[in-house]
CSV table of C-alpha atoms in Angstrom, one decimal:
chain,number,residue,atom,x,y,z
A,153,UNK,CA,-37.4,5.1,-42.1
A,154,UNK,CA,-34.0,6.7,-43.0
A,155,UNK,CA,-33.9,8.6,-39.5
A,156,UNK,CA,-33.6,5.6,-38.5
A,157,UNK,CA,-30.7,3.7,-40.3
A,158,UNK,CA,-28.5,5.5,-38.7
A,159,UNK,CA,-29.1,3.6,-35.4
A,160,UNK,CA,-29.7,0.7,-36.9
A,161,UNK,CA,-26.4,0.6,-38.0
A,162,UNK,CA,-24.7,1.8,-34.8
A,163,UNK,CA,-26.5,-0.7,-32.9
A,164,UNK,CA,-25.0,-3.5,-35.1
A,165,UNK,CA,-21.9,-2.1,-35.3
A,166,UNK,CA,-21.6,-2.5,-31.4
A,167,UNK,CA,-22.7,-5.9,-31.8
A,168,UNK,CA,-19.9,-6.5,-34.4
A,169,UNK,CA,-17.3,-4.8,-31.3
A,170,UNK,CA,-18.9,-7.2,-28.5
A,171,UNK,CA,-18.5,-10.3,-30.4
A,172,UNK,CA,-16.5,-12.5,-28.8
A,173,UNK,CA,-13.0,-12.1,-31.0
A,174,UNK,CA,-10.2,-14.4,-32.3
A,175,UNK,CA,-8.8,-16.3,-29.3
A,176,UNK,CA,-5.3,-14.5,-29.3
A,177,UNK,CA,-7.1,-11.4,-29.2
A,178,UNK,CA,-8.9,-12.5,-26.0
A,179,UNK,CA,-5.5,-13.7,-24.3
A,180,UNK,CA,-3.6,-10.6,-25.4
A,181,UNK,CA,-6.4,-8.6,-23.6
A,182,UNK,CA,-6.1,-10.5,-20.8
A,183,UNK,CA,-2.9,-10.2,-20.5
A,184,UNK,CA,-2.2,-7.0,-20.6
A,185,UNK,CA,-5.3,-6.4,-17.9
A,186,UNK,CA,-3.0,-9.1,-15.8
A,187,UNK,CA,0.0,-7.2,-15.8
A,188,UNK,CA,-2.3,-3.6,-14.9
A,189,UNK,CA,-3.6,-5.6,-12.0
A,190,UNK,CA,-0.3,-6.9,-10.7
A,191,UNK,CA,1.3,-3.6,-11.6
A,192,UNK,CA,-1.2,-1.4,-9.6
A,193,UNK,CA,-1.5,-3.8,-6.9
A,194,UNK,CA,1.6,-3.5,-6.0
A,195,UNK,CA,1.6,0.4,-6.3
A,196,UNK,CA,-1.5,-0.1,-3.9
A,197,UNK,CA,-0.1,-1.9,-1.3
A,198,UNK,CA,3.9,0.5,-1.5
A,199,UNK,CA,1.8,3.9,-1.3
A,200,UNK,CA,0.5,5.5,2.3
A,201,UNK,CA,-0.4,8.7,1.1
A,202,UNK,CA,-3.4,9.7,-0.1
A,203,UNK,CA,-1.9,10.7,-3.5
A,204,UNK,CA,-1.7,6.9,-4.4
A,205,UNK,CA,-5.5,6.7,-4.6
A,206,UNK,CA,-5.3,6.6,-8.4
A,207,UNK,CA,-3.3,2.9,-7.5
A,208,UNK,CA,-7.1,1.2,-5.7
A,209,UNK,CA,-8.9,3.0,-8.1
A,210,UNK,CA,-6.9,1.6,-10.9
A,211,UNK,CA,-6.6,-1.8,-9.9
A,212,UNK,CA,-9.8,-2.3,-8.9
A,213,UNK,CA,-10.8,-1.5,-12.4
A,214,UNK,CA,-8.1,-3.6,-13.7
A,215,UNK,CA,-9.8,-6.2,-11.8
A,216,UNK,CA,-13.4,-5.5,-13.4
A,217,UNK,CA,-11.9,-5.6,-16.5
A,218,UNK,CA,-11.1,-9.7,-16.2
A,219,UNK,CA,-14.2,-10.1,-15.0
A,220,UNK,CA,-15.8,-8.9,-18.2
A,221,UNK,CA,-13.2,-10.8,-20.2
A,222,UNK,CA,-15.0,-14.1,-18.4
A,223,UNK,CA,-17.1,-14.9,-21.2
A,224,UNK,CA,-14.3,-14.2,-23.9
A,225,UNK,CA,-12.4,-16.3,-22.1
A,226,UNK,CA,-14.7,-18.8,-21.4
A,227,UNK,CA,-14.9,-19.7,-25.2
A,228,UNK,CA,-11.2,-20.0,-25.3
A,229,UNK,CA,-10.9,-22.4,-22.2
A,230,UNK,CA,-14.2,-24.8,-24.0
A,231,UNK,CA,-12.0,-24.8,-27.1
A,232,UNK,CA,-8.8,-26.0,-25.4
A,233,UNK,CA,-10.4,-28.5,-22.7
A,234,UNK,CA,-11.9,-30.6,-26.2
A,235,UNK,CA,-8.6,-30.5,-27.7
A,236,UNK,CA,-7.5,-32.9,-24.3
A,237,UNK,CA,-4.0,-31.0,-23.8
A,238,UNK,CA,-2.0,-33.0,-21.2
A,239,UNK,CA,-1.6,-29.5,-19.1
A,240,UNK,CA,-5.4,-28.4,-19.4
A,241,UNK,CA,-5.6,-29.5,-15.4
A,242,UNK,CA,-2.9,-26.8,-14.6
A,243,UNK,CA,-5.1,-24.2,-16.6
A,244,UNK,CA,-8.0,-25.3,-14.8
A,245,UNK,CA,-5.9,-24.5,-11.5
A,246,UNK,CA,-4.6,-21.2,-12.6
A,247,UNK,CA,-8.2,-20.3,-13.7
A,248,UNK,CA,-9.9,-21.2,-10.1
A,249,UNK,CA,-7.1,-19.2,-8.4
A,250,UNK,CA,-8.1,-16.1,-10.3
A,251,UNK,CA,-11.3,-16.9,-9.2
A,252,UNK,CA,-9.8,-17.3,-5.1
A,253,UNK,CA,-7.6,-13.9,-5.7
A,254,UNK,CA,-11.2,-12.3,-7.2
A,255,UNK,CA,-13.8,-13.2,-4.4
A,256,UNK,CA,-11.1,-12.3,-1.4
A,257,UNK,CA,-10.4,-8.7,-3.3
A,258,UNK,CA,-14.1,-8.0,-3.4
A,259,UNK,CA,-15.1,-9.4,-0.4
A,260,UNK,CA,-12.5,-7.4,1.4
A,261,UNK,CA,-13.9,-4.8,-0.6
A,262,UNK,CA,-17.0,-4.6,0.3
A,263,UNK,CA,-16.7,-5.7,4.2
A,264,UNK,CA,-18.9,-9.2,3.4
A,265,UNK,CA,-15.8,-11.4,3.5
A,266,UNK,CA,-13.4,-10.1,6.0
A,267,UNK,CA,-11.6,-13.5,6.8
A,268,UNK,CA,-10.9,-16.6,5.0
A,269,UNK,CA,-9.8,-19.8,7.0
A,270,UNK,CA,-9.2,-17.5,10.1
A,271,UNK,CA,-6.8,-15.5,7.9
A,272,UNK,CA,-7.3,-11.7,6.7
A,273,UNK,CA,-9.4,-11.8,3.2
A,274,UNK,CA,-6.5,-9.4,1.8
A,275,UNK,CA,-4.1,-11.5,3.0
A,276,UNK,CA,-5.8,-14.0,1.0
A,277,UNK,CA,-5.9,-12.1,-1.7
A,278,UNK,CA,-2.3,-11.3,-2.3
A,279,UNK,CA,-1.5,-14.8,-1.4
A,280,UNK,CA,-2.9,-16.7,-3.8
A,281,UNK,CA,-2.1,-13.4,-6.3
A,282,UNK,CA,1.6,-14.1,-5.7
A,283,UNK,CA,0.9,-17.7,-6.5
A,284,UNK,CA,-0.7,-17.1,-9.4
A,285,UNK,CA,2.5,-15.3,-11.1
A,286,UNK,CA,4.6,-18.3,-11.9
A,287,UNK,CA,1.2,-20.5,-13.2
A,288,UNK,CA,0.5,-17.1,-15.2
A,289,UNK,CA,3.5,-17.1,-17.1
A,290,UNK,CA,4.1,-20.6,-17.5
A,291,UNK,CA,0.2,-20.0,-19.0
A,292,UNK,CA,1.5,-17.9,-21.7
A,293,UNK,CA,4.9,-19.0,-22.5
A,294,UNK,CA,3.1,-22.7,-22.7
A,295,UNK,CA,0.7,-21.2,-25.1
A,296,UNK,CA,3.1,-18.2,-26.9
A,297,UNK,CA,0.8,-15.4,-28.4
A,298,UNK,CA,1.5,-14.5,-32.1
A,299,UNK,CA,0.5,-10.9,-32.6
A,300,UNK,CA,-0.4,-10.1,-36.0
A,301,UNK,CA,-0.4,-6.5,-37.3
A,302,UNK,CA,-4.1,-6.7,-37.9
A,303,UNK,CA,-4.4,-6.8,-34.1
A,304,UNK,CA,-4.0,-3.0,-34.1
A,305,UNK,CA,-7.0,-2.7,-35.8
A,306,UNK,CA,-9.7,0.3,-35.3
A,307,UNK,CA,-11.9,-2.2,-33.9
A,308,UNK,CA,-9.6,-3.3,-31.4
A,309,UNK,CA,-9.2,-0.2,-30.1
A,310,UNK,CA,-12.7,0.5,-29.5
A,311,UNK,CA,-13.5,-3.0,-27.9
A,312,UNK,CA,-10.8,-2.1,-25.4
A,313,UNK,CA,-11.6,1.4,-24.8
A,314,UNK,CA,-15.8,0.1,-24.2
A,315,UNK,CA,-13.8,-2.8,-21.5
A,316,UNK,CA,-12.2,-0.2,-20.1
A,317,UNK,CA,-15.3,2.1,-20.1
A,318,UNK,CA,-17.4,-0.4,-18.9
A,319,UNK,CA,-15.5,-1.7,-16.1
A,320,UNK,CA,-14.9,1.5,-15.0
A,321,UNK,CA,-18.8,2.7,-14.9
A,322,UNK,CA,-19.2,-0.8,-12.7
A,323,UNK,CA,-16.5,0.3,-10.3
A,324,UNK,CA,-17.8,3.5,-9.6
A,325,UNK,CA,-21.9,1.7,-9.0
A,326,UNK,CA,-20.1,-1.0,-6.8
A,327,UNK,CA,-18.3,1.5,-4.8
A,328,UNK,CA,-21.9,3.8,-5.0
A,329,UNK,CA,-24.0,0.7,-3.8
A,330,UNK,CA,-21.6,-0.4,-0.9
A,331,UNK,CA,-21.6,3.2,0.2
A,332,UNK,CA,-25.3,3.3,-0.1
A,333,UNK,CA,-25.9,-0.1,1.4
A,334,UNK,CA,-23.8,1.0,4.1
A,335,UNK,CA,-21.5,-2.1,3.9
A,336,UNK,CA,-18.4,-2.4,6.4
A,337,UNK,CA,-16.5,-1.4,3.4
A,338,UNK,CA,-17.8,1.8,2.6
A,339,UNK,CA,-15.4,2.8,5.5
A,340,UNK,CA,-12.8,1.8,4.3
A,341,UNK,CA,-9.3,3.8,3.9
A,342,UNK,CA,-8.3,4.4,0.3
A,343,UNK,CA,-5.3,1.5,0.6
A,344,UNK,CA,-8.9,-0.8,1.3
A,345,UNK,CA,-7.6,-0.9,5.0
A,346,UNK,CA,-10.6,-0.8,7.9
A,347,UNK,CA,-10.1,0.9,11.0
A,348,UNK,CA,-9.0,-0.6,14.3
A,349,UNK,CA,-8.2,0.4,17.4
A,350,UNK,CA,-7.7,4.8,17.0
A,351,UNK,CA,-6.5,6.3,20.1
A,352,UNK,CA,-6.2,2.8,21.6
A,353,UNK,CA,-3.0,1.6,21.4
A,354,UNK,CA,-4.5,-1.9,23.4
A,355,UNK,CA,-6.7,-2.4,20.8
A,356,UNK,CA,-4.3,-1.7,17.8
A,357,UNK,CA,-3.1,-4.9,16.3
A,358,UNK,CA,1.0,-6.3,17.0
A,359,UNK,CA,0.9,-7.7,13.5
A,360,UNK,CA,4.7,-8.1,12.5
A,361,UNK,CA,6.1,-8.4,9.0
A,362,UNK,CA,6.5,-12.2,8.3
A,363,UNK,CA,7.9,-14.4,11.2
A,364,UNK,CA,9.8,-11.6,13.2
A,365,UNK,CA,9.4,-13.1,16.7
A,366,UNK,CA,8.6,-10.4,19.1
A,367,UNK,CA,12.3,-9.9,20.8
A,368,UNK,CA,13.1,-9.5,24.3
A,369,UNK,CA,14.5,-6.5,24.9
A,370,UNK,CA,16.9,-5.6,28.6
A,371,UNK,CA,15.9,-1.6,28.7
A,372,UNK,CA,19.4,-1.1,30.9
A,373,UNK,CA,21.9,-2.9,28.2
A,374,UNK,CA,19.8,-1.6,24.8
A,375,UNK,CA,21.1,1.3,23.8
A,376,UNK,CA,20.4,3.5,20.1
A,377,UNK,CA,23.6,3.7,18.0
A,378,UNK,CA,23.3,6.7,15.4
A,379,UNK,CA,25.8,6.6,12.9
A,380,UNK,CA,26.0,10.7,10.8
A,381,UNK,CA,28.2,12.7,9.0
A,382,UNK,CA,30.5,13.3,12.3
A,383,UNK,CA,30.5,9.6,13.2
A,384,UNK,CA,29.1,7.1,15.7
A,385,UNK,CA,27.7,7.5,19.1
A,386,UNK,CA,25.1,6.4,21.1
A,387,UNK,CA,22.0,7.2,23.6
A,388,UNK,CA,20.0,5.5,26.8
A,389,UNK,CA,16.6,5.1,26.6
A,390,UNK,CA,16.5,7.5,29.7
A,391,UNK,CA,17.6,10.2,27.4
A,392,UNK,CA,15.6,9.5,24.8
A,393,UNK,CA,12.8,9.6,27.0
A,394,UNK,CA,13.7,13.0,27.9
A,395,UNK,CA,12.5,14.4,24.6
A,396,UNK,CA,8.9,15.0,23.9
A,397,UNK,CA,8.4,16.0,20.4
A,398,UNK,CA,4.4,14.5,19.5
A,399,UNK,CA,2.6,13.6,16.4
A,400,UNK,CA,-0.6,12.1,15.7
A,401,UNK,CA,0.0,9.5,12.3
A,402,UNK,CA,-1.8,6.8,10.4
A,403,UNK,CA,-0.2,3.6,11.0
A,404,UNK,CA,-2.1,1.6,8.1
A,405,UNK,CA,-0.4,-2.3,7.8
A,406,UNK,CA,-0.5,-3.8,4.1
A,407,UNK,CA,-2.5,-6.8,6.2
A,408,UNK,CA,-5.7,-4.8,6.0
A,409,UNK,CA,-5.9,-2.7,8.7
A,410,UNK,CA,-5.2,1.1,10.2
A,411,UNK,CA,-5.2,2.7,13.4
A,412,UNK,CA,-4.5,7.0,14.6
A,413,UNK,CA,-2.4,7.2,17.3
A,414,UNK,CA,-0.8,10.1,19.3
A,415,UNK,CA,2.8,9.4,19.1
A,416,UNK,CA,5.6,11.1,21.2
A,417,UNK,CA,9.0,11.0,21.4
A,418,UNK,CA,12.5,12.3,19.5
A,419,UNK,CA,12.7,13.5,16.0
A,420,UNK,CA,15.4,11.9,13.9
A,421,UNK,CA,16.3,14.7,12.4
A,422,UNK,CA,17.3,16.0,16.2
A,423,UNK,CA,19.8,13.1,16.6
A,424,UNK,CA,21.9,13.7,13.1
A,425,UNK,CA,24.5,15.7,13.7
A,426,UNK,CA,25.3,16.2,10.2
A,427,UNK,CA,23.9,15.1,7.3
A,428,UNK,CA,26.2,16.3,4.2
A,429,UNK,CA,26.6,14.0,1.7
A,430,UNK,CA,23.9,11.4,2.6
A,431,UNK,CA,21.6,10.2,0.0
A,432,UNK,CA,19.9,7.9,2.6
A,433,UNK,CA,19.3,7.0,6.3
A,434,UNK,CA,19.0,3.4,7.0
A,435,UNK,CA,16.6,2.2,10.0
A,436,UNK,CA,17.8,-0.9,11.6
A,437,UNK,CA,15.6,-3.7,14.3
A,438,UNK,CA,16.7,-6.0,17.1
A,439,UNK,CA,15.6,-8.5,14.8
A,440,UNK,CA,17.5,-8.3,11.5
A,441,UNK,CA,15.0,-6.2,10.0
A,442,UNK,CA,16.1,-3.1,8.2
A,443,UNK,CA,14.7,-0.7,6.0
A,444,UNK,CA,16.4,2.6,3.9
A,445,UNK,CA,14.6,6.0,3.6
A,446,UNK,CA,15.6,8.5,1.1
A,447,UNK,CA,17.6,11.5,3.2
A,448,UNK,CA,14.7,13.8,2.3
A,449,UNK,CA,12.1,12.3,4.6
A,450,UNK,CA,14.4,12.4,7.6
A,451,UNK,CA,12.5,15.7,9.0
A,452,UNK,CA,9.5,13.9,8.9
A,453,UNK,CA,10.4,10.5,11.0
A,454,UNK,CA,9.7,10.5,14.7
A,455,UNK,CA,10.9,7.6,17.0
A,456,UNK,CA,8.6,7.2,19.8
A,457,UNK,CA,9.0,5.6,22.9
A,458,UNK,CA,5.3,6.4,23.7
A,459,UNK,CA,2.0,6.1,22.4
A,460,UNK,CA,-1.1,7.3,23.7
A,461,UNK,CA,0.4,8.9,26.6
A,462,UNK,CA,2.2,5.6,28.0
A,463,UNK,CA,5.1,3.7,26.5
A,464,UNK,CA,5.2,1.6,24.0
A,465,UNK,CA,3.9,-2.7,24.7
A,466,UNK,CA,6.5,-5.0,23.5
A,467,UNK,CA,4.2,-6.4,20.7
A,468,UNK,CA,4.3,-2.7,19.7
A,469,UNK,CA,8.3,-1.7,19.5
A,470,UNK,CA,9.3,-1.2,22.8
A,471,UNK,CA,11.7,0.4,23.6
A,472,UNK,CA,12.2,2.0,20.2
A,473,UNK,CA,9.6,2.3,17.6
A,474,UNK,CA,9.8,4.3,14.1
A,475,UNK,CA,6.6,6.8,12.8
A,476,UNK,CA,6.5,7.1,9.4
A,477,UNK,CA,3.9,9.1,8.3
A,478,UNK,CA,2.4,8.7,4.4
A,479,UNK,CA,4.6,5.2,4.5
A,480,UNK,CA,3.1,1.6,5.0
A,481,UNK,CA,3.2,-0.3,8.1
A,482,UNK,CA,6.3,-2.3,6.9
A,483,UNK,CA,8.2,1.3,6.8
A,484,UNK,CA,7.1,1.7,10.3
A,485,UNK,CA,10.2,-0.2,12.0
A,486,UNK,CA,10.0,-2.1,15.6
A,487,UNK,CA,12.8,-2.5,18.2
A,488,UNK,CA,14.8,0.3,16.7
A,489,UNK,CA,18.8,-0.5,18.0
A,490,UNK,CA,20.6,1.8,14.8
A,491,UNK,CA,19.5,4.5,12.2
A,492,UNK,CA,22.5,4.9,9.7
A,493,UNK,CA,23.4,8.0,6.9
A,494,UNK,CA,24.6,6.7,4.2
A,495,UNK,CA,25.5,7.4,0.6
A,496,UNK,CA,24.0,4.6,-0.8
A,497,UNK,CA,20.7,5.3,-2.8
A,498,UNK,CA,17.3,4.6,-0.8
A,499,UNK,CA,16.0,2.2,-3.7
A,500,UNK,CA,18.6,-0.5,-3.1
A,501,UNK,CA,17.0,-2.6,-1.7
A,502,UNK,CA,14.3,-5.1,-1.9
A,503,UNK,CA,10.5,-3.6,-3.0
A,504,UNK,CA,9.1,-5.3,-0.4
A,505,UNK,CA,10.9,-6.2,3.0
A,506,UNK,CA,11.9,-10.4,2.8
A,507,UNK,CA,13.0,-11.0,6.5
């Protein structure tokens, strides 16, 4: 009988943990698994390289851990719809858009919900997540939290690290079953893009960042301006031609898709003349669109006026298109007309690119 007691009392004790606790408790959980799953979604969709894996993995068991906040949180919500508050209708809302932002993420996941009203079920997904961030904290500042130092409490702790535990171990069997199932997602890339059109550039999608309209672009007038260390000049499109430097580089779009392409064309680092004193290089569209590189990755840009072996379609960058490798599709700029050294630093500017 005493061999027993023992796990007895463990099993209670686990019961005691798993109770559904105080409501503040619940929210301050909650809130903290928000700001993880906003914080490593973002991470997710800024990292190319396959170093950022810990970003999906992470977020993806951020997400899991809301979902096993649910019944928690469910008491909570029961609690405050029968005390009538006047804004219970916008909780209501903010609560069915988790549930939106939740279905898209898993349905992209796993390949059974690829589209949503004709749009891409990550694009979905981030939509409505980016919605969500003004309800969310009007949620909380609406409804301030009051931490008490018996919050820290040993108990706490553990609930959090058996959340975390738990959400973790249902990651891993989602991502085992999918795999085993062999679900369109299992195929995924590690950013949770599928792959489309490799070696095809007619079958790789024209997707373009916002409402860029594709420009039209006179091959004889266009020409590249380079601006270095030694000053300003610039270059036909005949002689950029002339080079034929090649690479072969994931172009994977924060929309939900990647392709492999041969790429050929002139190295940027062959156009800069000098380079002293530059912290960054700053790419520059036809359209307006711009984006700054830190100096150190300039020996590992390309700007290709081919792919595939034939030159680039308008909906593709023609006559000027920038390879990134390891960066996101929006790194990867179209219509190139000027690539700029510069001293200022490559983090100023926007996160994420805004025209």
């Amino acid at each position: 009988m005493r061999s027993g007691t023992p796990r007895v009392a463990g099993v209670a004790g686990l019961r005691r943990i798993l109770r559904s606790p105080a409501g503040r408790i619940t929210n301050q959980t909650l809130l903290v698994a928000l700001v993880l799953v906003f914080g490593t979604g973002v991470a997710t969709v800024a990292i190319g390289s396959s170093s950022g894996r810990w970003a999906a993995i992470a977020h993806g068991i951020a997400g899991l851990v809301i979902l096993l906040l649910v019944p928690w949180k469910s008491r909570v919500i029961r609690g405050g719809l029968r005390r009538g508050r006047q804004t219970r209708w916008a909780s209501l809302l903010l609560a069915t858009l988790v549930v939106i932002t939740f279905v898209a993420g898993l349905g992209y996941a796993t390949g059974l919900v690829r589209s949503i009203a004709g749009k891409p079920g990550l694009w979905v997904h981030i939509a409505v997540a980016l919605v969500l961030v003004p309800l969310i904290l009007w949620h909380f500042a609406a409804r301030r939290i009051r931490p008490r130092r018996s919050d820290l409490s040993r108990r706490t702790f553990l609930r959090a690290g058996l959340l975390g535990a738990g959400a973790a171990g249902l990651y891993f069997a989602t991502a085992g079953a999918v795999r085993l199932g062999g679900l369109p997602g299992a195929h995924r890339r590690f950013t949770g893009s599928y792959e489309t059109g490799s070696f095809d550039p007619d079958a790789m999608p024209t997707t373009i960042w916002l409402e860029d309209p594709v420009p039209a672009v006179d091959p004889d007038r266009w020409r590249l301006t380079v601006v270095d260390g030694a000053g300003r000049y610039q270059l036909r499109l005949d002689e950029l031609a002339a080079f034929g430097a090649r690479t072969q580089a994931t172009l994977d779009c924060t929309s939900g898709w990647y392709s492999r392409q041969d790429w050929a064309g002139v190295p940027v680092s062959a156009l800069l003349r000098s380079t002293e004193q530059a912290r960054s290089l700053l790419v520059h569209s036809v359209t307006g669109y711009w984006i700054r590189f830190p100096a150190s990755d300039v020996g590992r840009l390309l700007l290709a006026t081919r792919v595939g072996g034939a030159p680039l379609s308008t909906g593709h960058g023609y006559p000027l298109r920038l390879v990134a490798p390891g960066r996101r599709g929006y790194w990867w700029v179209k219509w190139v007309d000027r690539i700029e050294l510069q001293t200022t630093p490559w983090w100023w500017q926007p996160p994420f690119p805004v025209t």
